Coordinates of C-alpha atoms and ligand atoms in Angstrom, one line a residue:
M178 CA 204.8 140.5 68.3
C179 CA 208.0 141.6 68.0
G180 CA 209.1 144.4 65.5
I181 CA 212.2 144.6 63.0
V182 CA 213.8 147.5 61.5
G183 CA 216.7 147.9 59.1
Y184 CA 217.8 151.0 57.4
I185 CA 220.7 151.2 54.6
G186 CA 221.8 154.2 52.7
T187 CA 223.2 157.4 53.0
Q188 CA 222.7 158.4 56.7
Q189 CA 223.8 157.1 60.0
A190 CA 222.0 154.1 60.9
A191 CA 221.9 154.1 64.5
P192 CA 219.1 156.9 65.3
L193 CA 217.1 155.8 62.6
L194 CA 216.9 152.3 64.0
L195 CA 216.1 153.6 67.4
E196 CA 213.3 156.0 66.2
G197 CA 211.9 152.7 64.1
L198 CA 212.3 150.9 67.3
G199 CA 210.4 153.3 69.0
R200 CA 207.3 153.1 66.8
L201 CA 207.1 149.3 66.9
E202 CA 207.7 148.8 70.6
H203 CA 204.0 148.1 71.1
R204 CA 205.0 144.7 69.4
G205 CA 207.2 144.0 72.2
Y206 CA 208.6 145.8 75.0
D207 CA 210.7 143.1 76.9
S208 CA 214.0 144.1 75.3
A209 CA 215.4 145.7 72.3
G210 CA 218.7 145.9 70.3
M211 CA 220.4 146.5 67.2
A212 CA 223.6 145.5 65.0
V213 CA 225.3 148.2 62.5
L214 CA 227.7 147.7 59.8
G215 CA 230.8 150.5 60.2
T216 CA 233.0 151.5 57.6
G217 CA 235.4 148.6 56.8
G218 CA 232.6 146.0 57.9
A219 CA 233.2 146.5 61.7
L220 CA 230.0 144.6 63.3
R221 CA 228.8 146.6 66.4
V222 CA 225.9 145.3 68.3
A223 CA 224.3 146.7 71.2
K224 CA 221.2 145.1 73.1
R225 CA 219.6 144.9 76.8
S226 CA 216.5 143.7 78.5
G227 CA 214.0 146.9 78.9
R228 CA 212.5 149.4 76.9
V229 CA 214.0 151.2 73.6
R230 CA 214.7 154.2 75.6
D231 CA 217.1 151.9 77.8
L232 CA 218.8 150.8 74.7
A233 CA 219.2 154.3 73.6
E234 CA 221.1 155.3 76.5
E235 CA 223.8 152.4 75.6
V236 CA 224.3 153.3 72.2
P237 CA 227.6 155.2 72.2
A238 CA 228.2 158.1 69.8
R239 CA 230.9 156.0 68.1
F240 CA 228.1 153.4 66.7
G241 CA 228.5 154.6 63.5
G242 CA 227.5 153.2 60.2
K243 CA 225.1 153.4 57.5
V244 CA 223.8 149.7 57.4
G245 CA 221.8 148.3 60.1
I246 CA 219.2 146.1 61.9
G247 CA 217.1 146.5 65.0
H248 CA 214.7 144.5 67.2
T249 CA 212.3 145.0 69.9
R250 CA 211.3 141.4 71.6
W251 CA 208.4 139.8 73.1
A252 CA 209.9 136.7 74.8
T253 CA 209.0 133.5 73.6
H254 CA 212.1 131.4 74.4
G255 CA 214.0 132.5 77.5
P256 CA 213.4 135.5 79.9
A257 CA 213.7 139.1 78.8
T258 CA 217.3 139.3 79.7
D259 CA 220.3 141.2 77.8
H260 CA 221.7 137.8 76.4
N261 CA 218.4 136.9 74.9
A262 CA 217.7 140.4 73.2
H263 CA 218.2 140.2 69.4
P264 CA 220.1 140.7 67.1
H265 CA 222.0 137.4 68.0
T266 CA 225.6 136.8 66.4
D267 CA 227.5 134.1 65.4
G268 CA 230.6 133.0 67.9
A269 CA 232.8 135.3 65.4
G270 CA 230.6 138.3 65.5
R271 CA 230.7 138.7 61.9
V272 CA 227.0 137.7 61.2
A273 CA 223.8 139.6 63.1
V274 CA 220.4 138.3 62.9
V275 CA 216.8 139.6 64.0
H276 CA 214.0 137.6 64.1
N277 CA 210.3 137.5 64.5
G278 CA 208.5 133.9 64.9
I279 CA 209.2 130.8 66.2
L280 CA 211.4 128.1 64.6
D281 CA 210.0 124.9 66.0
N282 CA 213.0 122.6 65.5
A283 CA 215.4 125.2 67.4
S284 CA 216.2 122.5 70.3
S285 CA 217.3 119.8 67.8
L286 CA 219.4 122.5 66.1
R287 CA 221.1 123.9 69.3
A288 CA 221.6 120.2 70.1
M289 CA 223.5 119.8 66.9
L290 CA 225.4 123.1 67.0
T291 CA 226.6 122.2 70.5
D292 CA 227.5 118.6 69.8
D293 CA 229.9 120.5 66.9
G294 CA 231.3 122.5 70.0
V295 CA 229.5 125.9 69.2
E296 CA 229.3 128.1 72.6
L297 CA 225.5 129.1 72.3
T298 CA 225.2 132.3 74.6
S299 CA 221.3 132.7 74.5
D300 CA 218.1 130.4 75.4
T301 CA 216.5 131.4 72.2
D302 CA 215.7 129.5 69.1
T303 CA 217.0 132.8 66.6
E304 CA 220.5 132.3 67.7
V305 CA 220.9 129.0 66.1
L306 CA 220.3 131.1 62.7
A307 CA 223.2 133.2 63.2
H308 CA 225.3 130.0 63.2
L309 CA 224.3 128.5 60.2
V310 CA 224.4 131.6 58.4
A311 CA 227.8 131.8 59.2
R312 CA 228.4 128.1 58.6
S313 CA 227.1 127.9 55.4
G314 CA 229.8 127.3 52.5
A315 CA 227.8 129.5 50.1
E316 CA 229.3 132.2 48.1
T317 CA 226.8 135.2 48.7
L318 CA 224.7 136.2 51.8
E319 CA 221.6 135.2 50.1
G320 CA 223.0 131.6 49.5
R321 CA 224.0 131.3 53.1
V322 CA 220.7 132.8 54.6
A323 CA 218.7 130.2 52.2
D324 CA 220.7 127.4 53.4
A325 CA 219.9 128.2 57.0
L326 CA 216.5 128.5 56.3
S327 CA 216.5 125.3 54.5
A328 CA 217.4 123.6 58.0
V329 CA 214.8 125.5 60.1
E330 CA 210.9 124.6 60.7
G331 CA 208.8 127.1 61.7
T332 CA 207.9 130.8 61.1
Y333 CA 209.9 133.9 60.9
G334 CA 210.4 137.3 59.5
L335 CA 213.7 138.0 59.8
A336 CA 216.6 140.5 58.6
V337 CA 220.7 139.6 58.7
V338 CA 223.6 141.6 57.9
H339 CA 227.0 140.2 57.4
A340 CA 230.4 141.8 57.8
D341 CA 231.7 140.2 54.9
F342 CA 228.9 141.6 52.8
P343 CA 228.5 145.3 54.0
D344 CA 226.6 146.5 51.0
R345 CA 223.5 144.9 51.7
I346 CA 220.8 143.6 54.2
V347 CA 219.0 140.4 53.7
V348 CA 215.5 139.5 54.3
A349 CA 213.2 136.7 54.7
R350 CA 209.6 135.9 55.6
N351 CA 207.7 132.8 56.6
G352 CA 204.4 133.5 58.5
S353 CA 205.5 136.9 59.9
P354 CA 205.4 139.9 58.1
L355 CA 208.2 141.8 56.2
I356 CA 208.1 144.9 54.3
V357 CA 210.9 146.8 52.1
G358 CA 210.6 150.3 52.0
V359 CA 211.8 152.4 49.1
G360 CA 213.8 155.8 49.3
D361 CA 215.8 158.0 48.1
K362 CA 219.1 156.4 47.6
E363 CA 218.4 154.5 50.6
M364 CA 216.1 151.7 51.7
H365 CA 214.2 150.5 54.7
V366 CA 213.0 147.3 56.1
A367 CA 210.2 146.4 58.7
S368 CA 207.7 144.1 60.0
D369 CA 204.9 147.1 60.1
L370 CA 204.2 150.0 58.5
A371 CA 204.2 151.7 61.4
A372 CA 208.3 152.0 61.3
L373 CA 208.5 153.1 57.9
V374 CA 205.8 156.0 57.0
R375 CA 207.8 158.6 58.1
Y376 CA 210.4 158.0 55.6
T377 CA 208.3 156.4 52.6
T378 CA 205.2 155.4 51.7
T379 CA 206.7 153.4 48.4
V380 CA 206.4 149.9 49.8
A381 CA 206.8 146.2 48.9
Y382 CA 205.2 143.0 50.8
L383 CA 207.3 139.7 50.8
D384 CA 205.2 136.9 50.7
D385 CA 205.8 133.8 52.6
G386 CA 208.9 131.8 51.2
E387 CA 210.4 134.7 49.5
M388 CA 213.5 136.7 50.3
A389 CA 214.8 139.9 49.4
T390 CA 218.7 141.3 49.1
V391 CA 218.1 145.1 50.0
T392 CA 221.0 147.5 48.9
A393 CA 221.4 151.1 49.1
Q394 CA 220.1 151.3 45.7
G395 CA 217.1 149.3 45.6
F396 CA 216.0 145.3 46.3
T397 CA 216.0 142.1 44.5
T398 CA 213.5 139.2 45.5
Y399 CA 213.5 135.5 45.2
R400 CA 211.7 132.3 46.6
H401 CA 213.8 130.4 48.8
D402 CA 211.4 127.8 49.3
T403 CA 212.6 126.2 46.2
A404 CA 216.1 123.7 45.6
Q405 CA 217.8 126.8 44.1
L406 CA 217.2 130.6 44.6
H407 CA 214.7 131.7 42.1
R408 CA 214.1 135.1 41.2
T409 CA 210.9 137.0 41.9
H410 CA 209.5 139.9 40.3
R411 CA 207.8 142.2 43.1
D412 CA 207.3 146.1 42.5
A413 CA 206.9 148.7 45.2
A414 CA 203.8 150.5 45.1
R415 CA 202.5 153.5 47.1
V416 CA 200.2 152.6 50.0
D417 CA 197.4 155.2 50.8
V418 CA 198.2 155.9 54.4
D419 CA 198.4 159.4 56.3
P420 CA 201.6 159.3 58.4
A421 CA 199.7 161.4 60.7
A422 CA 197.6 158.7 61.5
Y423 CA 200.7 157.3 63.4
E424 CA 201.5 160.1 65.8
I425 CA 200.4 160.3 69.2
G426 CA 199.5 164.3 68.9
E427 CA 198.8 165.9 72.0
H428 CA 197.1 162.8 73.4
E429 CA 198.6 161.3 76.8
S430 CA 198.4 158.0 75.3
F431 CA 197.7 155.7 72.1
M432 CA 194.9 154.2 73.9
H433 CA 193.2 157.4 74.8
A434 CA 193.4 159.0 71.4
E435 CA 192.1 155.7 70.0
M436 CA 189.1 155.6 71.9
L437 CA 188.5 159.3 71.3
E438 CA 188.8 158.4 67.6
Q439 CA 185.9 156.1 67.3
P440 CA 183.1 158.4 66.3
R441 CA 185.2 159.2 63.3
A442 CA 186.1 155.4 63.0
A443 CA 182.6 154.6 63.1
E444 CA 181.9 156.8 60.4
R445 CA 184.5 155.4 58.0
V446 CA 183.4 151.8 58.2
L447 CA 179.9 152.7 57.3
R448 CA 180.9 155.5 54.6
G449 CA 179.7 154.3 50.8
R450 CA 178.1 151.1 52.2
L451 CA 174.8 152.1 53.4
D452 CA 171.8 151.5 51.1
E453 CA 169.1 153.6 52.6
R454 CA 166.5 153.2 49.5
F455 CA 166.3 149.4 49.6
G456 CA 167.5 149.0 53.8
T457 CA 170.6 147.3 53.1
S458 CA 174.2 147.3 53.0
H459 CA 176.7 147.4 50.2
L460 CA 179.5 144.8 50.4
G461 CA 181.2 144.3 47.4
G462 CA 184.3 143.1 49.0
L463 CA 182.7 139.9 50.1
N464 CA 182.7 138.4 46.7
L465 CA 178.8 136.9 47.2
D466 CA 176.1 137.7 45.1
A467 CA 172.6 137.7 46.3
R468 CA 172.0 133.9 45.5
E469 CA 175.0 132.8 47.0
L470 CA 174.4 135.0 50.5
R471 CA 170.9 133.2 50.1
A472 CA 172.4 129.9 50.0
I473 CA 173.9 130.3 53.3
R474 CA 172.6 128.1 56.1
R475 CA 174.9 128.6 59.0
V476 CA 177.5 131.5 59.9
K477 CA 180.8 130.7 62.1
I478 CA 182.9 133.4 63.3
L479 CA 186.6 133.0 64.4
G480 CA 188.3 135.5 66.2
C481 CA 190.8 135.7 69.2
G482 CA 190.4 137.8 72.6
S483 CA 188.2 141.0 71.8
A484 CA 188.0 140.1 68.3
Y485 CA 186.2 136.9 69.7
Y486 CA 183.9 138.7 71.8
V487 CA 183.2 141.0 68.9
G488 CA 182.4 137.9 67.3
Q489 CA 179.9 136.9 69.8
M490 CA 177.8 140.2 69.4
G491 CA 178.2 139.8 65.7
A492 CA 176.7 136.5 65.9
S493 CA 173.7 137.4 67.9
M494 CA 172.9 140.7 65.6
I495 CA 173.2 138.0 62.4
E496 CA 171.0 135.2 64.1
E497 CA 168.5 137.9 65.2
L498 CA 168.4 139.9 62.1
A499 CA 168.8 137.0 59.3
R500 CA 167.4 133.9 61.3
I501 CA 170.6 132.2 60.4
P502 CA 172.0 129.9 63.3
A503 CA 175.3 131.9 63.9
D504 CA 178.1 131.4 66.5
A505 CA 181.6 132.4 67.5
E506 CA 184.3 130.3 68.6
A507 CA 187.9 131.0 70.1
A508 CA 190.0 130.8 66.7
S509 CA 192.8 129.5 68.7
E510 CA 191.0 126.0 69.7
F511 CA 189.3 125.7 66.3
R512 CA 191.5 123.5 64.6
Y513 CA 192.4 121.4 67.3
R514 CA 189.3 119.6 67.4
D515 CA 189.2 118.8 64.0
P516 CA 186.4 120.8 63.0
V517 CA 183.6 119.8 60.3
I518 CA 183.5 122.3 57.5
E519 CA 180.1 122.5 56.1
P520 CA 179.9 123.8 52.0
D521 CA 176.8 126.1 53.1
T522 CA 178.2 127.7 56.0
L523 CA 179.9 131.2 55.6
Y524 CA 183.0 131.4 57.8
V525 CA 184.1 134.8 59.1
A526 CA 187.5 135.8 60.4
V527 CA 187.8 138.8 62.5
S528 CA 191.2 140.5 63.1
Q529 CA 192.4 143.6 63.9
S530 CA 196.0 143.1 62.9
G531 CA 195.5 140.6 60.1
E532 CA 198.0 138.6 61.5
T533 CA 197.0 136.9 64.3
I534 CA 198.4 133.5 64.1
D535 CA 195.8 131.6 65.5
T536 CA 193.1 133.2 63.1
L537 CA 195.2 132.7 60.4
L538 CA 195.8 129.0 60.8
A539 CA 191.8 128.7 61.3
V540 CA 191.4 130.1 58.1
Q541 CA 193.7 128.2 56.3
E542 CA 192.2 125.0 58.3
I543 CA 188.9 126.0 56.6
R544 CA 190.2 126.9 53.3
R545 CA 192.1 123.6 53.2
K546 CA 189.0 121.7 54.0
G547 CA 187.0 123.4 50.9
G548 CA 185.3 125.9 53.3
R549 CA 184.5 130.0 52.3
V550 CA 186.0 132.3 54.6
V551 CA 185.6 136.2 54.6
G552 CA 187.5 138.7 56.7
L553 CA 186.4 141.2 58.5
V554 CA 190.0 143.0 59.1
N555 CA 191.9 146.1 59.7
V556 CA 195.2 146.2 58.4
V557 CA 194.9 146.2 54.4
G558 CA 196.9 143.5 52.6
S559 CA 197.5 141.7 55.8
A560 CA 198.3 137.7 55.8
I561 CA 194.7 137.1 57.2
A562 CA 193.0 139.5 54.5
R563 CA 195.0 137.8 51.7
E564 CA 194.0 134.5 52.6
C565 CA 190.4 135.3 52.8
D566 CA 188.1 134.8 49.8
G567 CA 186.3 138.4 50.2
G568 CA 185.9 140.5 53.3
I569 CA 185.5 143.6 54.7
Y570 CA 188.1 146.4 55.3
L571 CA 187.4 147.8 58.8
H572 CA 189.3 151.2 58.0
A573 CA 189.6 151.8 62.0
G574 CA 193.2 153.4 61.0
P575 CA 196.2 152.3 62.7
E576 CA 195.4 151.0 66.2
V577 CA 198.8 151.1 68.3
A578 CA 197.4 150.5 72.1
V579 CA 197.7 146.8 72.8
A580 CA 194.2 147.1 74.1
S581 CA 191.8 147.1 71.4
T582 CA 189.2 149.9 71.0
K583 CA 188.6 151.6 67.8
A584 CA 189.0 148.4 65.9
L585 CA 186.7 146.6 67.9
T586 CA 184.0 149.2 67.3
T587 CA 184.2 148.9 63.7
M588 CA 184.4 145.0 63.9
F589 CA 180.9 145.9 65.8
L590 CA 179.8 147.9 62.8
A591 CA 180.8 145.7 60.2
F592 CA 179.2 142.8 61.7
S593 CA 175.9 145.1 61.6
L594 CA 176.2 145.7 57.7
L595 CA 177.0 142.0 57.3
A596 CA 173.9 141.2 59.2
L597 CA 171.6 143.6 57.4
Q598 CA 172.8 142.2 54.1
L599 CA 172.1 138.6 55.1
G600 CA 168.7 139.7 56.5
R601 CA 167.8 141.9 53.5
V602 CA 168.2 138.9 51.2
R603 CA 165.9 136.8 53.6
D604 CA 163.0 137.8 55.5
L605 CA 164.2 141.1 57.2
S606 CA 161.7 143.7 55.9
I607 CA 162.6 147.1 54.1
A608 CA 161.1 149.0 57.1
D609 CA 163.3 146.9 59.5
G610 CA 166.3 147.5 57.3
K611 CA 165.7 151.4 57.0
R612 CA 165.5 151.1 60.9
L613 CA 168.9 149.7 61.2
I614 CA 170.4 151.9 59.1
A615 CA 168.8 155.0 61.0
G616 CA 170.3 153.6 64.3
L617 CA 173.6 153.0 63.0
Q618 CA 173.8 156.8 61.3
Q619 CA 172.9 158.2 64.7
L620 CA 175.8 156.1 66.2
P621 CA 179.0 158.1 65.7
E622 CA 177.1 161.0 67.5
Q623 CA 176.0 158.7 70.3
I624 CA 179.2 157.4 71.1
Q625 CA 180.6 160.8 71.3
S626 CA 178.2 161.8 74.0
V627 CA 179.2 158.6 75.9
L628 CA 183.1 159.9 75.4
D629 CA 181.9 163.3 76.6
R630 CA 181.6 162.2 80.2
D631 CA 185.1 161.3 80.5
D632 CA 185.5 163.1 84.1
E633 CA 182.5 161.4 85.3
L634 CA 183.4 158.0 84.2
A635 CA 186.9 158.7 85.4
E636 CA 185.6 159.2 89.0
V637 CA 183.9 155.9 88.7
A638 CA 187.0 154.2 87.5
K639 CA 188.8 155.4 90.6
R640 CA 186.5 153.5 93.0
L641 CA 186.8 150.4 90.6
A642 CA 190.8 150.5 90.3
V643 CA 191.1 149.9 94.2
S644 CA 189.6 146.5 94.0
D645 CA 191.4 143.4 93.5
S646 CA 188.4 141.6 91.9
L647 CA 185.5 142.9 90.1
F648 CA 182.5 140.9 87.9
F649 CA 181.2 142.2 84.7
I650 CA 177.8 140.5 84.1
G651 CA 175.4 140.6 81.2
R652 CA 172.4 138.3 79.6
V653 CA 172.3 137.2 76.0
R654 CA 173.3 140.6 73.9
G655 CA 175.0 141.9 77.0
F656 CA 177.2 138.8 77.6
P657 CA 179.5 139.3 75.3
V658 CA 179.9 143.0 76.3
A659 CA 180.5 142.1 79.9
R660 CA 183.5 139.8 78.4
E661 CA 184.8 142.6 76.5
G662 CA 184.5 144.7 79.7
A663 CA 186.1 142.4 81.9
Q664 CA 189.0 141.6 79.3
K665 CA 189.7 145.2 78.9
F666 CA 189.7 145.7 82.5
K667 CA 192.3 143.4 83.5
E668 CA 194.6 143.6 80.4
I669 CA 195.2 147.1 81.4
T670 CA 194.7 147.3 85.2
Y671 CA 196.0 143.6 86.2
R672 CA 193.1 143.4 88.4
H673 CA 191.3 139.9 88.4
A674 CA 187.9 140.9 86.3
E675 CA 185.6 138.2 85.3
A676 CA 182.5 137.9 83.0
Y677 CA 179.5 136.1 83.9
Q678 CA 175.9 135.9 82.5
T679 CA 173.9 137.4 85.2
S680 CA 171.9 134.6 85.2
E681 CA 174.7 132.0 86.2
L682 CA 175.6 134.3 89.3
K683 CA 173.8 132.3 91.9
H684 CA 174.8 129.0 90.3
G685 CA 178.0 129.9 92.1
P686 CA 180.1 132.9 91.9
L687 CA 177.6 134.9 94.2
A688 CA 179.3 133.3 96.8
L689 CA 182.2 135.6 96.1
I690 CA 180.1 138.9 96.2
S691 CA 181.1 141.0 99.2
E692 CA 181.7 145.1 99.8
D693 CA 185.4 144.6 98.4
V694 CA 184.0 142.7 95.0
P695 CA 182.4 145.1 93.0
T696 CA 179.7 144.3 90.1
V697 CA 179.8 146.4 86.6
A698 CA 176.4 145.3 85.2
L699 CA 174.7 145.5 82.0
V700 CA 171.2 146.3 82.0
P701 CA 170.0 147.7 78.8
D702 CA 166.4 148.3 78.5
D703 CA 165.4 145.0 76.7
E704 CA 163.1 142.1 77.0
L705 CA 165.3 140.9 80.1
V706 CA 165.4 144.2 82.1
E707 CA 163.2 143.0 84.9
R708 CA 165.4 139.4 85.6
N709 CA 168.3 141.8 85.2
V710 CA 167.2 144.3 87.8
A711 CA 166.3 141.4 90.1
A712 CA 169.7 140.3 90.0
L713 CA 171.1 143.5 90.8
H714 CA 169.0 143.5 94.1
E715 CA 170.7 140.1 95.2
I716 CA 174.1 141.5 94.8
A717 CA 173.0 144.3 96.5
A718 CA 171.6 142.4 99.4
R719 CA 175.1 140.7 99.8
R720 CA 176.6 144.5 100.0
G721 CA 178.2 144.1 96.7
P722 CA 178.9 147.6 95.2
L723 CA 177.5 147.9 91.8
V724 CA 178.3 150.0 88.7
V725 CA 175.1 149.8 86.3
V726 CA 175.0 150.7 82.8
T727 CA 171.8 151.3 81.5
H728 CA 169.4 153.0 79.6
E729 CA 167.7 156.3 80.7
G730 CA 164.3 155.5 82.2
V731 CA 165.1 152.0 83.6
D732 CA 164.1 152.0 86.7
L733 CA 166.3 150.6 89.3
G734 CA 164.0 151.0 92.4
D735 CA 165.5 151.7 95.6
L736 CA 168.9 150.1 94.2
S737 CA 169.9 153.9 93.5
A738 CA 170.3 154.4 97.2
A739 CA 172.5 151.2 97.7
P740 CA 175.8 152.0 99.1
G741 CA 178.6 151.8 96.4
M742 CA 175.8 152.3 93.3
H743 CA 176.7 154.4 90.6
R744 CA 174.5 154.6 87.3
I745 CA 175.7 155.1 84.0
D746 CA 172.9 155.7 81.2
V747 CA 174.3 155.4 77.8
P748 CA 171.9 156.6 74.5
R749 CA 169.2 154.5 73.3
N750 CA 169.3 152.9 70.0
E751 CA 168.0 150.1 68.0
R752 CA 168.2 146.9 70.4
E753 CA 170.4 144.9 68.0
I754 CA 172.9 148.0 68.3
D755 CA 172.7 148.5 72.3
P756 CA 175.9 146.2 72.7
I757 CA 178.4 149.0 71.3
L758 CA 177.0 151.6 73.1
L759 CA 177.3 149.6 76.2
T760 CA 180.9 148.5 75.4
I761 CA 182.1 152.5 75.1
P762 CA 182.0 153.6 79.1
L763 CA 183.8 149.9 79.9
Q764 CA 186.7 151.0 77.6
V765 CA 186.7 154.3 79.6
L766 CA 186.6 152.8 82.7
A767 CA 189.4 150.7 82.3
Y768 CA 191.5 153.5 80.7
H769 CA 191.1 155.7 83.7
A770 CA 191.5 152.7 86.2
A771 CA 194.8 151.9 84.8
K772 CA 195.8 155.4 84.5
H773 CA 194.6 156.2 88.2
L774 CA 196.8 153.2 89.2
G775 CA 199.9 154.8 87.2
L776 CA 200.1 151.9 84.4
D777 CA 201.0 152.4 80.8
A778 CA 197.7 151.5 79.5
D779 CA 199.6 151.5 75.9
K780 CA 202.0 148.6 76.7
P781 CA 200.4 146.3 79.6
R782 CA 202.9 143.9 81.4
N783 CA 203.5 140.6 79.3
L784 CA 201.3 141.3 76.3
A785 CA 202.0 142.8 73.0
K786 CA 199.8 143.9 70.0
S787 CA 199.5 141.4 67.5
V788 CA 199.9 138.0 68.7
T789 CA 201.8 136.1 65.7
V790 CA 203.1 133.0 67.9
E791 CA 201.0 130.1 68.8
Ligands
AGP277 C1 192.6 143.1 73.0 O1 192.2 144.3 73.7 C2 193.4 142.5 72.9 N1 194.8 143.1 72.8 C3 193.4 141.2 72.4 O2 192.5 140.2 72.7 C4 193.3 141.0 70.8 O3 191.9 141.5 70.4 C5 193.6 140.0 70.0 O4 194.7 139.5 70.2 C6 193.3 139.7 68.3 O5 193.9 140.4 67.6 P1 193.7 141.0 66.3 O6 192.5 141.6 66.2 O7 195.0 141.6 65.7 O8 193.6 139.5 65.7

């Protein structure tokens, strides 16, 4: 949430900052701003509510200077106004600060500053930092920033420029990512690799409690959470990323591009991890040998939003294949119930970004109590990946659209690999292992065949888009799919979409069914198919329009002729793998419904990619 960029070097900073902000906009798009130090140390600030393109219109040509910092905001303290946009400055306009995260003691610091006669001009927590840096008596900018940080509690990734120190940017990190990028006689800083890769792939990641002085020639790191600044040794290293993976290319949106990439992403997560001979998987990154895997008595999966729903899909798979009790829980709730951490439970944290604060805090809670956590994470080297005892990287590639699609698919496949391995060290037969491997190998092609039906799904989506309220229903393996389908739909169409177990409909929600409330029903050809079809009759009898996601050959009887009925057949695979093939058309429906409504699927209102605040 929120994005930081910074530049110091031989080029004009403003155009580079604007470009970087555009690349970070998915992390927050309420407002944007920048501060540039001109020659002679004049500090110029431009900021406003709205998108980066609105800021670009406001940055005047005279905004010259080769040192600058920028920010794109997702509002926490105070609404999205020009005043609340970052950077924040001190009263004299000599210090500018951009900040991601939340300062927990901001109100007391604001009160202290106001009592001292400081006039605060925003509602934000960040503004106090600019004043604290300005008031510090330290001789160096590093010392001043460290003084300010010693007074604050909370999380931050931040960048500071000061008119008296025009040769440097000082950055710091505590709980919110900060990366330094090394160029040729120039340096970049950013909260996310996406803003850097066009200029450099040689980067250094700061640790929590670390800060850095960044000049045009290089960078120096320190620990600032000690009594005195204490130098640390940190080398920049090349990261193995393809800058083209961050480009939208010919696609109409990132979400569309990312949905279409799913067959390739599925291949990547499986590559080198399937053992056809023994019907199992290789997951060296888990750091668990066969004996340790056998000793696991329970699996507890933690994630947020879509990562939580795919965690539910994963839990069913693990329980079915390995016969170990497994369940998923919202990471955001977990630590608040003071959970019992069991030594023979394997905890699994699931996260695309590896930054989601609720998931990270859950991991820390488990480890603090001596539990063992593995991560299913997409972003290599992210906080959650680093905090876990081991894990499975998803290799989905960068996911920019707020709505998760390809990352979710790779999470599901990573769970399949984990379930396979947990099963094969127990009672899952080699034949069953091989059966599943054959199913997984077919998946990329099968996902492609669903994506190829884009036009048909777009037509169905148009019909759903006109409804203010929808149900998504499923049972057992299909229920988390319904939850994910409803989540995707509401997230990007702003329609009310509610997921229910099909079996629970008549215990209440059936009262809402009418010709204006469509139901998207998941009816795989499994042991519950007849009961599911019976529930569809109950909906049709109340004139509820139906979209049924099912398998070829499933007999829907006279429902096929029901008004408002549409049937979507997905390819058959192994039953355990059904959930992901049922999920794909729901992504496409949500995407086209949003497009039909003229909404920006990549940047849905009120949301942002990577939720780094509680
Ligand atoms: C997915 O479409 C959502 N934008 C959201 O629920 C997301 O999955 C959740 O915030 C978790 O993010 P993470 O995978 O980066 O931890």
